[in-house]
mmCIF file of C-alpha atoms in Angstrom:
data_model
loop_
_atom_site.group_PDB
_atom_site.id
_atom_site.type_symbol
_atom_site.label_atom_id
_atom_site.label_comp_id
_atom_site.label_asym_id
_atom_site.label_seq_id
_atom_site.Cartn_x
_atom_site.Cartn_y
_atom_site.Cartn_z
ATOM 1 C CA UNK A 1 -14.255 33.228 12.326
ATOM 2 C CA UNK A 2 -10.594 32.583 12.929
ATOM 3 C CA UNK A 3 -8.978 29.261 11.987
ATOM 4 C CA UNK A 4 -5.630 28.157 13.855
ATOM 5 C CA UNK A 5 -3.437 25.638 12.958
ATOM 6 C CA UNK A 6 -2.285 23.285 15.826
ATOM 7 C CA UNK A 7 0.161 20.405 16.067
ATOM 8 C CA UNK A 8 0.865 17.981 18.742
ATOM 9 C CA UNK A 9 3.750 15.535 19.038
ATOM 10 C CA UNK A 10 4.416 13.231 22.195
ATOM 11 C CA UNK A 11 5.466 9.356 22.737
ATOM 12 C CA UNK A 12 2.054 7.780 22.637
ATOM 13 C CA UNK A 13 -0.227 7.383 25.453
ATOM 14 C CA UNK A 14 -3.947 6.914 25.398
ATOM 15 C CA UNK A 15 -5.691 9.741 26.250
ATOM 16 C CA UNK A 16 -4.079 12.084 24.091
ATOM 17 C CA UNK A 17 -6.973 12.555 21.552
ATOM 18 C CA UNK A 18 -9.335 13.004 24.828
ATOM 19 C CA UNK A 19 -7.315 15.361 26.028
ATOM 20 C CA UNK A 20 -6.290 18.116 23.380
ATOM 21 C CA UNK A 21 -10.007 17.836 21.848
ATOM 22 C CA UNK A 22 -11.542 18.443 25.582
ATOM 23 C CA UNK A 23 -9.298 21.307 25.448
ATOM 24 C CA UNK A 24 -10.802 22.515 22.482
ATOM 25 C CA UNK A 25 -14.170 21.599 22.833
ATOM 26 C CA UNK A 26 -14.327 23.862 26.492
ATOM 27 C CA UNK A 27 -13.453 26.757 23.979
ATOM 28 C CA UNK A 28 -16.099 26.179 22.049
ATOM 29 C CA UNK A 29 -13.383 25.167 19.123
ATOM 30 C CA UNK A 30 -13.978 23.051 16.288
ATOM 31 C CA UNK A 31 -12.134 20.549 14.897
ATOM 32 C CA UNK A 32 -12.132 20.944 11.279
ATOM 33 C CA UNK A 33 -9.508 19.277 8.640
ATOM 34 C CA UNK A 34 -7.300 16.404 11.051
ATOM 35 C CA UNK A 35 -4.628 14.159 10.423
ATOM 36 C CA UNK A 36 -3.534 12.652 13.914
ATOM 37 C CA UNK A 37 -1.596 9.210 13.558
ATOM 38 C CA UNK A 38 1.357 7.044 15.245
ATOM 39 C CA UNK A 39 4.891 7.677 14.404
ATOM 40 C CA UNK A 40 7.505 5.286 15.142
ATOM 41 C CA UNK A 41 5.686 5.466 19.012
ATOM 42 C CA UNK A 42 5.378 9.109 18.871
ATOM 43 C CA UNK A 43 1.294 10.307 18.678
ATOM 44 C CA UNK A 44 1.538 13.389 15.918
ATOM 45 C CA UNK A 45 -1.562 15.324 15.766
ATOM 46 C CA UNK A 46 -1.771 18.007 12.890
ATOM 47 C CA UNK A 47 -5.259 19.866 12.619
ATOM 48 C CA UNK A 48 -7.019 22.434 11.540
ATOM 49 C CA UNK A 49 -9.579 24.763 14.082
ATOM 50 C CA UNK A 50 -11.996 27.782 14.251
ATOM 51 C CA UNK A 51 -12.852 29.829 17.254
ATOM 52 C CA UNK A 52 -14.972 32.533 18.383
ATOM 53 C CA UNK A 53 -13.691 35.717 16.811
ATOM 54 C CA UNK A 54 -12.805 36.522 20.071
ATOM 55 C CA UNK A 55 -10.168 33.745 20.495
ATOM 56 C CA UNK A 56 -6.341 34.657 19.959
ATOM 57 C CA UNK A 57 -3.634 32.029 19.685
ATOM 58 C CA UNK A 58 -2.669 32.811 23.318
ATOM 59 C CA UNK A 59 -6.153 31.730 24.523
ATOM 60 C CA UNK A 60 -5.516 27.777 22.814
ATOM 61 C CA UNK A 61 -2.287 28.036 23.853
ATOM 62 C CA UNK A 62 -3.244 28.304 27.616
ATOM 63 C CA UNK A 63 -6.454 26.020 27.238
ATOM 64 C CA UNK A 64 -4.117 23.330 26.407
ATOM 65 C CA UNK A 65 -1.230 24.272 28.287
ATOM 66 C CA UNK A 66 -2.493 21.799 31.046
ATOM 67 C CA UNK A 67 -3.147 18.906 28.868
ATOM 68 C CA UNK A 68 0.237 19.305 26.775
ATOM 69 C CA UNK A 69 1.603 19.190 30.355
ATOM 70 C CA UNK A 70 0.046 16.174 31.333
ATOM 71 C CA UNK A 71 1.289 14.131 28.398
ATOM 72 C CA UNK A 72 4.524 16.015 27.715
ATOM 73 C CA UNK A 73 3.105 17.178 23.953
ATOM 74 C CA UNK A 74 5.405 19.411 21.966
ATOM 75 C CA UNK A 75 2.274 21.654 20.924
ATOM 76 C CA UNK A 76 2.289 24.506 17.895
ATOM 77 C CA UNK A 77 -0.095 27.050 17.662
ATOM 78 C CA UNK A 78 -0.530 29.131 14.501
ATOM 79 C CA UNK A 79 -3.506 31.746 13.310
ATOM 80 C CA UNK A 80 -3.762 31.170 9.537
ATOM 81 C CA UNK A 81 -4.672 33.134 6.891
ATOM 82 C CA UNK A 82 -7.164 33.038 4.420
ATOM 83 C CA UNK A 83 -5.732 29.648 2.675
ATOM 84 C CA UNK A 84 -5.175 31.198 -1.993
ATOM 85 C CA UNK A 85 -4.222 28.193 -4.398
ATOM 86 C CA UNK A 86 -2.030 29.491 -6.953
ATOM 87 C CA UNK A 87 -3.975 30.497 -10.372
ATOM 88 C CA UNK A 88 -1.328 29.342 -12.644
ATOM 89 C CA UNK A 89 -0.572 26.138 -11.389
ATOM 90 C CA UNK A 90 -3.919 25.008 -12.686
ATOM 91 C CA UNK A 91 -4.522 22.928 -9.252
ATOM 92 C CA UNK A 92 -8.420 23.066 -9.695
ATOM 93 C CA UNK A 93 -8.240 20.907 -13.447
ATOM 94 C CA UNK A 94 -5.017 18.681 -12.123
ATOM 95 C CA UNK A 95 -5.837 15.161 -12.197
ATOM 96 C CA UNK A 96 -5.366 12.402 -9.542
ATOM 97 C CA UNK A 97 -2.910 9.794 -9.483
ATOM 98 C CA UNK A 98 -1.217 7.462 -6.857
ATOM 99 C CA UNK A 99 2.076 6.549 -6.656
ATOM 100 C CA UNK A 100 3.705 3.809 -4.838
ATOM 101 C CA UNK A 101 7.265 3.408 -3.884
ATOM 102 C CA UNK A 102 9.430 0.409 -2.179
ATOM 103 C CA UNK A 103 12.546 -0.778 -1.838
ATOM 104 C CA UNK A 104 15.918 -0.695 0.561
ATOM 105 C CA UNK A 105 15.800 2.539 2.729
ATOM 106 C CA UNK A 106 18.273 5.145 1.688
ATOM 107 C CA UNK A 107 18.756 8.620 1.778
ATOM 108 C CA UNK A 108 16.670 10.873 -0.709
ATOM 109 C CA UNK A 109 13.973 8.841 -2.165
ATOM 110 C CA UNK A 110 10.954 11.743 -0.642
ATOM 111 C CA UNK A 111 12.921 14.438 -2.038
ATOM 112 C CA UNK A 112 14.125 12.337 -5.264
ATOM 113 C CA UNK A 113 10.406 11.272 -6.040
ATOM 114 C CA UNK A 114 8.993 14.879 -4.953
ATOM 115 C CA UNK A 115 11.722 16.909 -6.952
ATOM 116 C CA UNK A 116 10.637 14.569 -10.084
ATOM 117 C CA UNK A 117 6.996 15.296 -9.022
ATOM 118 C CA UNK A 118 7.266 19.393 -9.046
ATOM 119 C CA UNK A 119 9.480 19.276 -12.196
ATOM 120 C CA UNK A 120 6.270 18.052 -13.643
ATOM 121 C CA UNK A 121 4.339 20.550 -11.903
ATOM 122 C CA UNK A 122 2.499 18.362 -9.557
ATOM 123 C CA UNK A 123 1.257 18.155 -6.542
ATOM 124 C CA UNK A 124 1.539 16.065 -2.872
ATOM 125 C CA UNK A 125 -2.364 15.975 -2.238
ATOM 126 C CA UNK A 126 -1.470 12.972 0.362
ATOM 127 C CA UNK A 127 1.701 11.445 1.671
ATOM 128 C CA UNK A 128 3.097 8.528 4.107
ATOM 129 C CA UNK A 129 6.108 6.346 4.356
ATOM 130 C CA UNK A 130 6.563 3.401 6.438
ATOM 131 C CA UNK A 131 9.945 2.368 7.584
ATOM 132 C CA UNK A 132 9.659 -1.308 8.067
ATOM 133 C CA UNK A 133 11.523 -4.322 7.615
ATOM 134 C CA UNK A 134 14.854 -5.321 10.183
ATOM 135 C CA UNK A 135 17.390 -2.574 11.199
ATOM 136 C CA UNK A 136 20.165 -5.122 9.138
ATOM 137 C CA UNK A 137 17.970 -4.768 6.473
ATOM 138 C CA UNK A 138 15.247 -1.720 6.139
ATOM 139 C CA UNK A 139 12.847 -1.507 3.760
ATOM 140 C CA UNK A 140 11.371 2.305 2.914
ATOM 141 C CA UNK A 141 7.592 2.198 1.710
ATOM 142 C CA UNK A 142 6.129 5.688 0.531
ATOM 143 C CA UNK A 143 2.827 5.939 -1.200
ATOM 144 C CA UNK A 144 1.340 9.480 -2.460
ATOM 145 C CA UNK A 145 -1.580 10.749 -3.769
ATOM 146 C CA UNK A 146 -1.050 13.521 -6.485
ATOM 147 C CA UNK A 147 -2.269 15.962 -8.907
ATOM 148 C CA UNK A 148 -0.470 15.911 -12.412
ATOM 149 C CA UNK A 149 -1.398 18.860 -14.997
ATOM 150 C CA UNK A 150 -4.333 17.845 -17.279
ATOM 151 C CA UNK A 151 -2.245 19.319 -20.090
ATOM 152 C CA UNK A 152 -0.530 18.060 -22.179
ATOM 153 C CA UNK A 153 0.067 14.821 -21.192
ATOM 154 C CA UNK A 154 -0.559 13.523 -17.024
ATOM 155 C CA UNK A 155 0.575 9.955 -18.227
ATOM 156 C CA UNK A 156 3.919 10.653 -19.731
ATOM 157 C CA UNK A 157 4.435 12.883 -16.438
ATOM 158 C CA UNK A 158 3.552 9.969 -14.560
ATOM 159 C CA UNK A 159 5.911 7.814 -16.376
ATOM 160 C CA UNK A 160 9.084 10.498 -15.678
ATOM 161 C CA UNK A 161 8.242 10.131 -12.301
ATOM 162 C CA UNK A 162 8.332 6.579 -11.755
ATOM 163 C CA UNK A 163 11.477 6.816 -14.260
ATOM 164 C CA UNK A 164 13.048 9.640 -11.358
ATOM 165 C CA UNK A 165 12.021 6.543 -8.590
ATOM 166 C CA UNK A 166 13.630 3.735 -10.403
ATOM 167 C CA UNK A 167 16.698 5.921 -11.026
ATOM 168 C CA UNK A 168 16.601 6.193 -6.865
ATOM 169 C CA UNK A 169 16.847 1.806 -6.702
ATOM 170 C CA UNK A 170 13.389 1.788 -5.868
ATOM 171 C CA UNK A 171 10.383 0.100 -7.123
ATOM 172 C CA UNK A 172 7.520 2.557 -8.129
ATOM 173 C CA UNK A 173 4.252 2.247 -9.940
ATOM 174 C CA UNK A 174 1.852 4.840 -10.986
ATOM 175 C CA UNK A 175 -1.728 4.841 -11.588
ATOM 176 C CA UNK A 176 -4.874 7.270 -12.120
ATOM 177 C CA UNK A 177 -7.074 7.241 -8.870
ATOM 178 C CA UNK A 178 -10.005 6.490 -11.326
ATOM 179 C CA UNK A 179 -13.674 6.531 -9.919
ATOM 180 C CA UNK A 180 -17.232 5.955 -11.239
ATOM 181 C CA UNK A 181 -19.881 8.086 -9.815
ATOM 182 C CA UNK A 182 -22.820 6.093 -9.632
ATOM 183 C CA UNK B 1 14.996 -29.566 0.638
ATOM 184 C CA UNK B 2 11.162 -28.961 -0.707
ATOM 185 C CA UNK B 3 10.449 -26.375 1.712
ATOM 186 C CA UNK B 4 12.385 -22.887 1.033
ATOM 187 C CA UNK B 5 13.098 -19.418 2.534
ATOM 188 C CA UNK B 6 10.621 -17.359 1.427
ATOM 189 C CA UNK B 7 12.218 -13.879 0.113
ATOM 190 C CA UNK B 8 10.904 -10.275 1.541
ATOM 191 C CA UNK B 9 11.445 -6.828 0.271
ATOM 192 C CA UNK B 10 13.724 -5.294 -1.333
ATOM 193 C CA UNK B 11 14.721 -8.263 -2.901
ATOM 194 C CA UNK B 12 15.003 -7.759 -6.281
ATOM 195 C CA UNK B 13 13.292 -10.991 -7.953
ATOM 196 C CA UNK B 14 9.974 -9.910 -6.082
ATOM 197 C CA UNK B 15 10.099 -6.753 -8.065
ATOM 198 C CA UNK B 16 11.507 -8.761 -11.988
ATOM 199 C CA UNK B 17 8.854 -10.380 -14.196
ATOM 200 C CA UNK B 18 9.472 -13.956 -13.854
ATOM 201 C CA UNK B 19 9.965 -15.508 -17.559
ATOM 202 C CA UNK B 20 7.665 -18.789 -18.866
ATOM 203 C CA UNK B 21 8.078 -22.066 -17.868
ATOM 204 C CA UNK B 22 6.722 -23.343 -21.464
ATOM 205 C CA UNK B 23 7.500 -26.741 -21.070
ATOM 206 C CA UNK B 24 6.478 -28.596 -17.855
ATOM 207 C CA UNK B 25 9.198 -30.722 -16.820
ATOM 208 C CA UNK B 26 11.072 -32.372 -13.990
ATOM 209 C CA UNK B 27 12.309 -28.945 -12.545
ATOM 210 C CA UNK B 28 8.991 -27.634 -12.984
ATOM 211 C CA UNK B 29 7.395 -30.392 -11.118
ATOM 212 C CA UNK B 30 10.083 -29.673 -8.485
ATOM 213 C CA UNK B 31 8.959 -26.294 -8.350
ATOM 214 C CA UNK B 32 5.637 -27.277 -7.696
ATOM 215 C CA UNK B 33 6.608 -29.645 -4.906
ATOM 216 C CA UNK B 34 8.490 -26.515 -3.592
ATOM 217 C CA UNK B 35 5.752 -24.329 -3.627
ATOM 218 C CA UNK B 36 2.951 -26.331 -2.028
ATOM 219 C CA UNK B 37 5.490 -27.671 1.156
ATOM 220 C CA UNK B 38 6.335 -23.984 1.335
ATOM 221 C CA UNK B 39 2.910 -22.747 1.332
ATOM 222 C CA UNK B 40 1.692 -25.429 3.894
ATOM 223 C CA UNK B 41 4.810 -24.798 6.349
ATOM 224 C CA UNK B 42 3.769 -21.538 6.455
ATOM 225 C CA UNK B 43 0.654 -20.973 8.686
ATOM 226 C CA UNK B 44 -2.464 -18.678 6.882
ATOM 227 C CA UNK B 45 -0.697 -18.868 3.715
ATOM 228 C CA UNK B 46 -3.408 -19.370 1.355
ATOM 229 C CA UNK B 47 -0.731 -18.647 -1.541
ATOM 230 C CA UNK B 48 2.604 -17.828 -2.768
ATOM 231 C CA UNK B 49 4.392 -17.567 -6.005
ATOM 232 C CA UNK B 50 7.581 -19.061 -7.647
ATOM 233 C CA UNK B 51 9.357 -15.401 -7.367
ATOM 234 C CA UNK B 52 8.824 -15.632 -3.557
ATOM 235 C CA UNK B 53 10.974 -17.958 -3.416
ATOM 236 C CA UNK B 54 13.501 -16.949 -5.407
ATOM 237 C CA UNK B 55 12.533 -18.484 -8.664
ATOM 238 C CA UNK B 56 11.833 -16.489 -11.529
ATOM 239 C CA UNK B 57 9.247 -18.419 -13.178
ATOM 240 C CA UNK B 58 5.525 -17.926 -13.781
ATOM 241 C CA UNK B 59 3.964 -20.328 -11.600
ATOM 242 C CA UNK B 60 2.235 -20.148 -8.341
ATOM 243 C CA UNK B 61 0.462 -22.224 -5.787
ATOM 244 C CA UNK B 62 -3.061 -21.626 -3.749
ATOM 245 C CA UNK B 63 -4.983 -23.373 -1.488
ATOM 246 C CA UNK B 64 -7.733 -21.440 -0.038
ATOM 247 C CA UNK B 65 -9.545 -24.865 1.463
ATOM 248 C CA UNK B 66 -11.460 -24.323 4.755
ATOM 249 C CA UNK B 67 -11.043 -20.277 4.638
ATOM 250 C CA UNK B 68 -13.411 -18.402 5.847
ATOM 251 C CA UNK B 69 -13.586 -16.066 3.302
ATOM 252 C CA UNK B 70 -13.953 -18.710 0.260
ATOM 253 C CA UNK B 71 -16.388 -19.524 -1.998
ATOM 254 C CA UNK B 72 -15.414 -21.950 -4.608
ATOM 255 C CA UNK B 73 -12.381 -24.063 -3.655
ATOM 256 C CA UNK B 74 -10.066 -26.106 -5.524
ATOM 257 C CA UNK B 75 -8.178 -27.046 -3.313
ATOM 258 C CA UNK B 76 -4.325 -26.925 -3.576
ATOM 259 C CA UNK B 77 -3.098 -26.307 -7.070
ATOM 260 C CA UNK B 78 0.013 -24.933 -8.680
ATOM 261 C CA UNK B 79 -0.846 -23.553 -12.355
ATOM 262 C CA UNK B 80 2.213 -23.130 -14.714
ATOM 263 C CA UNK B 81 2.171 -19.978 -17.196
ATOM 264 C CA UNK B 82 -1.030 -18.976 -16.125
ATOM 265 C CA UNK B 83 -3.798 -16.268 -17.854
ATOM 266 C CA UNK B 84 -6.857 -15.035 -17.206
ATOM 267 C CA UNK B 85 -9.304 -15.589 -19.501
ATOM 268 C CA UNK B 86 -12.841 -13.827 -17.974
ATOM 269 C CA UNK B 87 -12.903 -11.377 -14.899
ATOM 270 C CA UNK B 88 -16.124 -9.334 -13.486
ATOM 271 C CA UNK B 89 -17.151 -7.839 -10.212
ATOM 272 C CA UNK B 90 -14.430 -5.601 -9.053
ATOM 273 C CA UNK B 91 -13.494 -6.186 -5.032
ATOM 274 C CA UNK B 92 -11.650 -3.903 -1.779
ATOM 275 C CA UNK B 93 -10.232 -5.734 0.380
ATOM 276 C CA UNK B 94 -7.670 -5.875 3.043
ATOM 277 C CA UNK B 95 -4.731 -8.173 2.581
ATOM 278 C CA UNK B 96 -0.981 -9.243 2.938
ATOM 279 C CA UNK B 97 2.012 -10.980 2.018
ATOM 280 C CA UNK B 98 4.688 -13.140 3.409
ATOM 281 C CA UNK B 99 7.021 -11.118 1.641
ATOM 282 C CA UNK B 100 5.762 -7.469 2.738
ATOM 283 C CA UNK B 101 5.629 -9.014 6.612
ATOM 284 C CA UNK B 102 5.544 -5.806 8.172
ATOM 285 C CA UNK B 103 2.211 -3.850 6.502
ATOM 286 C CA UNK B 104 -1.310 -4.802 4.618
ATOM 287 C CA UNK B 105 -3.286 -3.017 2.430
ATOM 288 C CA UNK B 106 -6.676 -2.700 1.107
ATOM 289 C CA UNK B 107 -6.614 -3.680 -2.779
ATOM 290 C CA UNK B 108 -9.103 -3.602 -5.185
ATOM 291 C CA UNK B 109 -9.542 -7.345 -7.032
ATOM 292 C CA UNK B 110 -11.845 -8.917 -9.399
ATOM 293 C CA UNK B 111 -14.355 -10.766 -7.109
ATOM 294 C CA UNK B 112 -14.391 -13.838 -10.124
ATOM 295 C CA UNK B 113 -12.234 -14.908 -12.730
ATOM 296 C CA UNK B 114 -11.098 -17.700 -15.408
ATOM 297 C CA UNK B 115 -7.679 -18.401 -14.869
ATOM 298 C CA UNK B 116 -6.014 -20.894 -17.385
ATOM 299 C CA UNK B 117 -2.581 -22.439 -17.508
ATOM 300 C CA UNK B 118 -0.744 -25.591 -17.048
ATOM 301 C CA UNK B 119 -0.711 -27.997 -14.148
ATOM 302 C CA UNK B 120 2.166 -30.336 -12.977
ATOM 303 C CA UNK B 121 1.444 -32.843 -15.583
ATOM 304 C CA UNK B 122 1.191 -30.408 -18.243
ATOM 305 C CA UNK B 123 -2.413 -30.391 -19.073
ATOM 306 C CA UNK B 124 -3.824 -27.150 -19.447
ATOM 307 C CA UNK B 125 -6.897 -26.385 -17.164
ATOM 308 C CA UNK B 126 -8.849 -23.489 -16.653
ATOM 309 C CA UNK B 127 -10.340 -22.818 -13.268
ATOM 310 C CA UNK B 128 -13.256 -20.663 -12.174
ATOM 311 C CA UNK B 129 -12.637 -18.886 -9.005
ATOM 312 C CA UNK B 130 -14.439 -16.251 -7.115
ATOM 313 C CA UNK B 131 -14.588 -14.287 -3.914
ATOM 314 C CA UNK B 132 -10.987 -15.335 -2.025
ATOM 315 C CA UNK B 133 -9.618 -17.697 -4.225
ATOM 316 C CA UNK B 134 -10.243 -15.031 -6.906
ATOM 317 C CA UNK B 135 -8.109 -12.809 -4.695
ATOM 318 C CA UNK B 136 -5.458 -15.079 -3.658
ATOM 319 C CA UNK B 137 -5.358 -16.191 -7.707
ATOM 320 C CA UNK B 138 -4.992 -12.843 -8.434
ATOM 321 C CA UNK B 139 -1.969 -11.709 -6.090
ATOM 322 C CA UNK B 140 0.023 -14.704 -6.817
ATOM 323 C CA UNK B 141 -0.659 -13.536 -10.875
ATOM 324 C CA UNK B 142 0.843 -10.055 -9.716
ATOM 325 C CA UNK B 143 3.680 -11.349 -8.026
ATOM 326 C CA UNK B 144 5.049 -13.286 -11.394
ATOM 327 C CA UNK B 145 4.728 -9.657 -13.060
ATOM 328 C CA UNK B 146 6.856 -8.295 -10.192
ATOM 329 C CA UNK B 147 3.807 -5.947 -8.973
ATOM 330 C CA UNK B 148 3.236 -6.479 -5.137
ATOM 331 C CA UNK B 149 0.037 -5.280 -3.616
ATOM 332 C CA UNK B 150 1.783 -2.192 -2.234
ATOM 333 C CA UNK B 151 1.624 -1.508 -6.059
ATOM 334 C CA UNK B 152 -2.462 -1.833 -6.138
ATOM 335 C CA UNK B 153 -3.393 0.092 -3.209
ATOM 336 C CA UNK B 154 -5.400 3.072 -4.040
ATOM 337 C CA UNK B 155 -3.401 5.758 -1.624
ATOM 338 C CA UNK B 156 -1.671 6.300 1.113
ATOM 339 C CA UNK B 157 -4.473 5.751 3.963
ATOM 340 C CA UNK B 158 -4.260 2.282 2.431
ATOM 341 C CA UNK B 159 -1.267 1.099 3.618
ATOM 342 C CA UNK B 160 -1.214 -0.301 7.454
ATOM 343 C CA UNK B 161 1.218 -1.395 9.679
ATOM 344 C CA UNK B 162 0.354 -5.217 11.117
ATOM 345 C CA UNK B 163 1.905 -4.011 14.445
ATOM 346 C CA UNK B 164 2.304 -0.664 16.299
ATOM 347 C CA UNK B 165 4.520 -1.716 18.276
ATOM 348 C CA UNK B 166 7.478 -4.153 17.800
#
């Protein structure tokens, strides 16, 4: 079964959502993996969705040809692969850990913090900033989740990384995403 | 002047330790004064901390009285150099800051706790607080270690904006 990627961008409406997923739904697609959210009053939609074997990308590109029309959507369609982690980066025994970053917006602090972050080996599992505050004064908010190495030490990696932040003039704290199964 | 700008991000004092007040004295009782007017001129402030407004001391005020949310209730109290001394019953939820105006954040707190310190006459009390005033104790007891709750939240779907639109 073929899996597509497919993103959306327009200035928000409602009736976006309704729209692209009625698309899909009358091509008997499913929505798998989604991340669809507001940005600064644009509606992003990034998803994930299998077809019928017998869909091609220019069959979703025509099904939602009308709706991208109707809300003036800047719309990607992509067939994808068979998705391989790498073997040596050792993603499947990484660990979890959140990071959180403020302070005055300025140029750099993604790729500082995410340069510090791959140094280590490590990995952006989840990401989103938040540009906030007034336009005199604006304030840049990131928070991530990650995967550190298990070896040899996640917690000194951690530490270099909030080091990398606070070399940036931002406030950062790490932490281990810690969970009890009960 | 009792009632004082209250600072927002990224200024630095939010983000500095604030240092003891170890002796509770005139200035300290100032403080207090400060912090209580401030907290009450601001509507749905249920708390706010010496660092807030731009002193970098370890002292905070709350007053959770007639919240919806709260259990016990102590009314409005400013504790100087305060500790914890029990916590139990680990908490989520949502909240915000006056000095973070823009987003909230769902935050994991102890839903009880001892907290101990000094009041404006320099007696040292110990308070037990649960279920909001727990959580308001425990934010203001962040914000005199420089940690904001943008520094608890456990990932990034935990963040939200207050408003879409502005």
């Amino acid at each position: 079964m073929p899996r597509f990627s497919l993103s959306a961008v327009g200035a928000d409406r409602p009736g976006i959502v309704a729209g692209v997923s009625g698309a899909l739904v009358d091509l008997g697609c499913n929505l798998e993996d989604s991340t669809m959210t507001i940005l600064q009053g644009y509606f992003a939609i990034l998803l994930v969705v299998s077809a019928g074997s017998s869909v091609g990308v220019g069959d979703l590109e025509a099904a939602l040809a009308p709706v991208a029309s109707r809300f003036d959507l800047v719309l990607t369609v992509r067939l994808l692969g068979d998705a391989q982690l790498p073997e040596s980066g050792g993603l499947a025994d990484a660990v979890p850990w959140t990071i959180a970053v403020h302070g005055a917006d300025r140029t750099g602090i993604v790729h500082g913090v995410t340069s510090a972050l791959a140094a280590e080996g490590g990995n952006v599992v989840d990401l989103s900033t938040h540009l906030v505050g007034s336009s005199g004064a604006p304030v840049y908010v990131m928070t991530l989740r990650v995967t550190l190495p298990a070896e040899p030490d996640p917690a000194a990696a951690a530490e270099r990384i909030r080091r990398a932040a606070e070399a940036l003039g931002v406030h950062c704290t790490v932490h281990p995403d810690e969970s009890d199964t009960l | 002047m009792p009632v004082r700008p209250v600072l927002v991000l990224p200024h630095p004092v939010l983000v500095t330790p604030a240092v003891a007040v170890g002796v509770v004295d005139e200035a300290a009782r100032s403080l207090a004064v400060d912090l209580v007017d401030t907290m009450r001129a601001s509507p749905a402030c249920v708390g706010l901390a010496a660092p807030q407004i731009g002193v970098g001391r370890r002292a905070f005020a709350v007053d959770v009285t007639g919240h919806r949310k709260a259990r016990s209730c102590h009314g409005a109290f400013v504790l100087f150099d305060p500790e914890v001394l029990e916590r139990s019953q680990p908490e989520l939820a949502r909240e915000g800051c006056m000095s973070v105006p823009d987003l909230t954040g769902d935050v994991q707190r102890d839903g009880a706790l001892v907290v101990a310190g000094l009041d404006p006459e320099g007696r040292r009390v110990a308070l037990e607080v649960d279920a909001f005033e727990a959580r308001a104790v425990q934010h203001e007891l962040d914000h005199l270690d420089g940690l904001l709750f943008l520094d608890r939240v456990p990932g990034p779907h935990s963040v939200f904006p207050r408003k879409v639109y502005r």
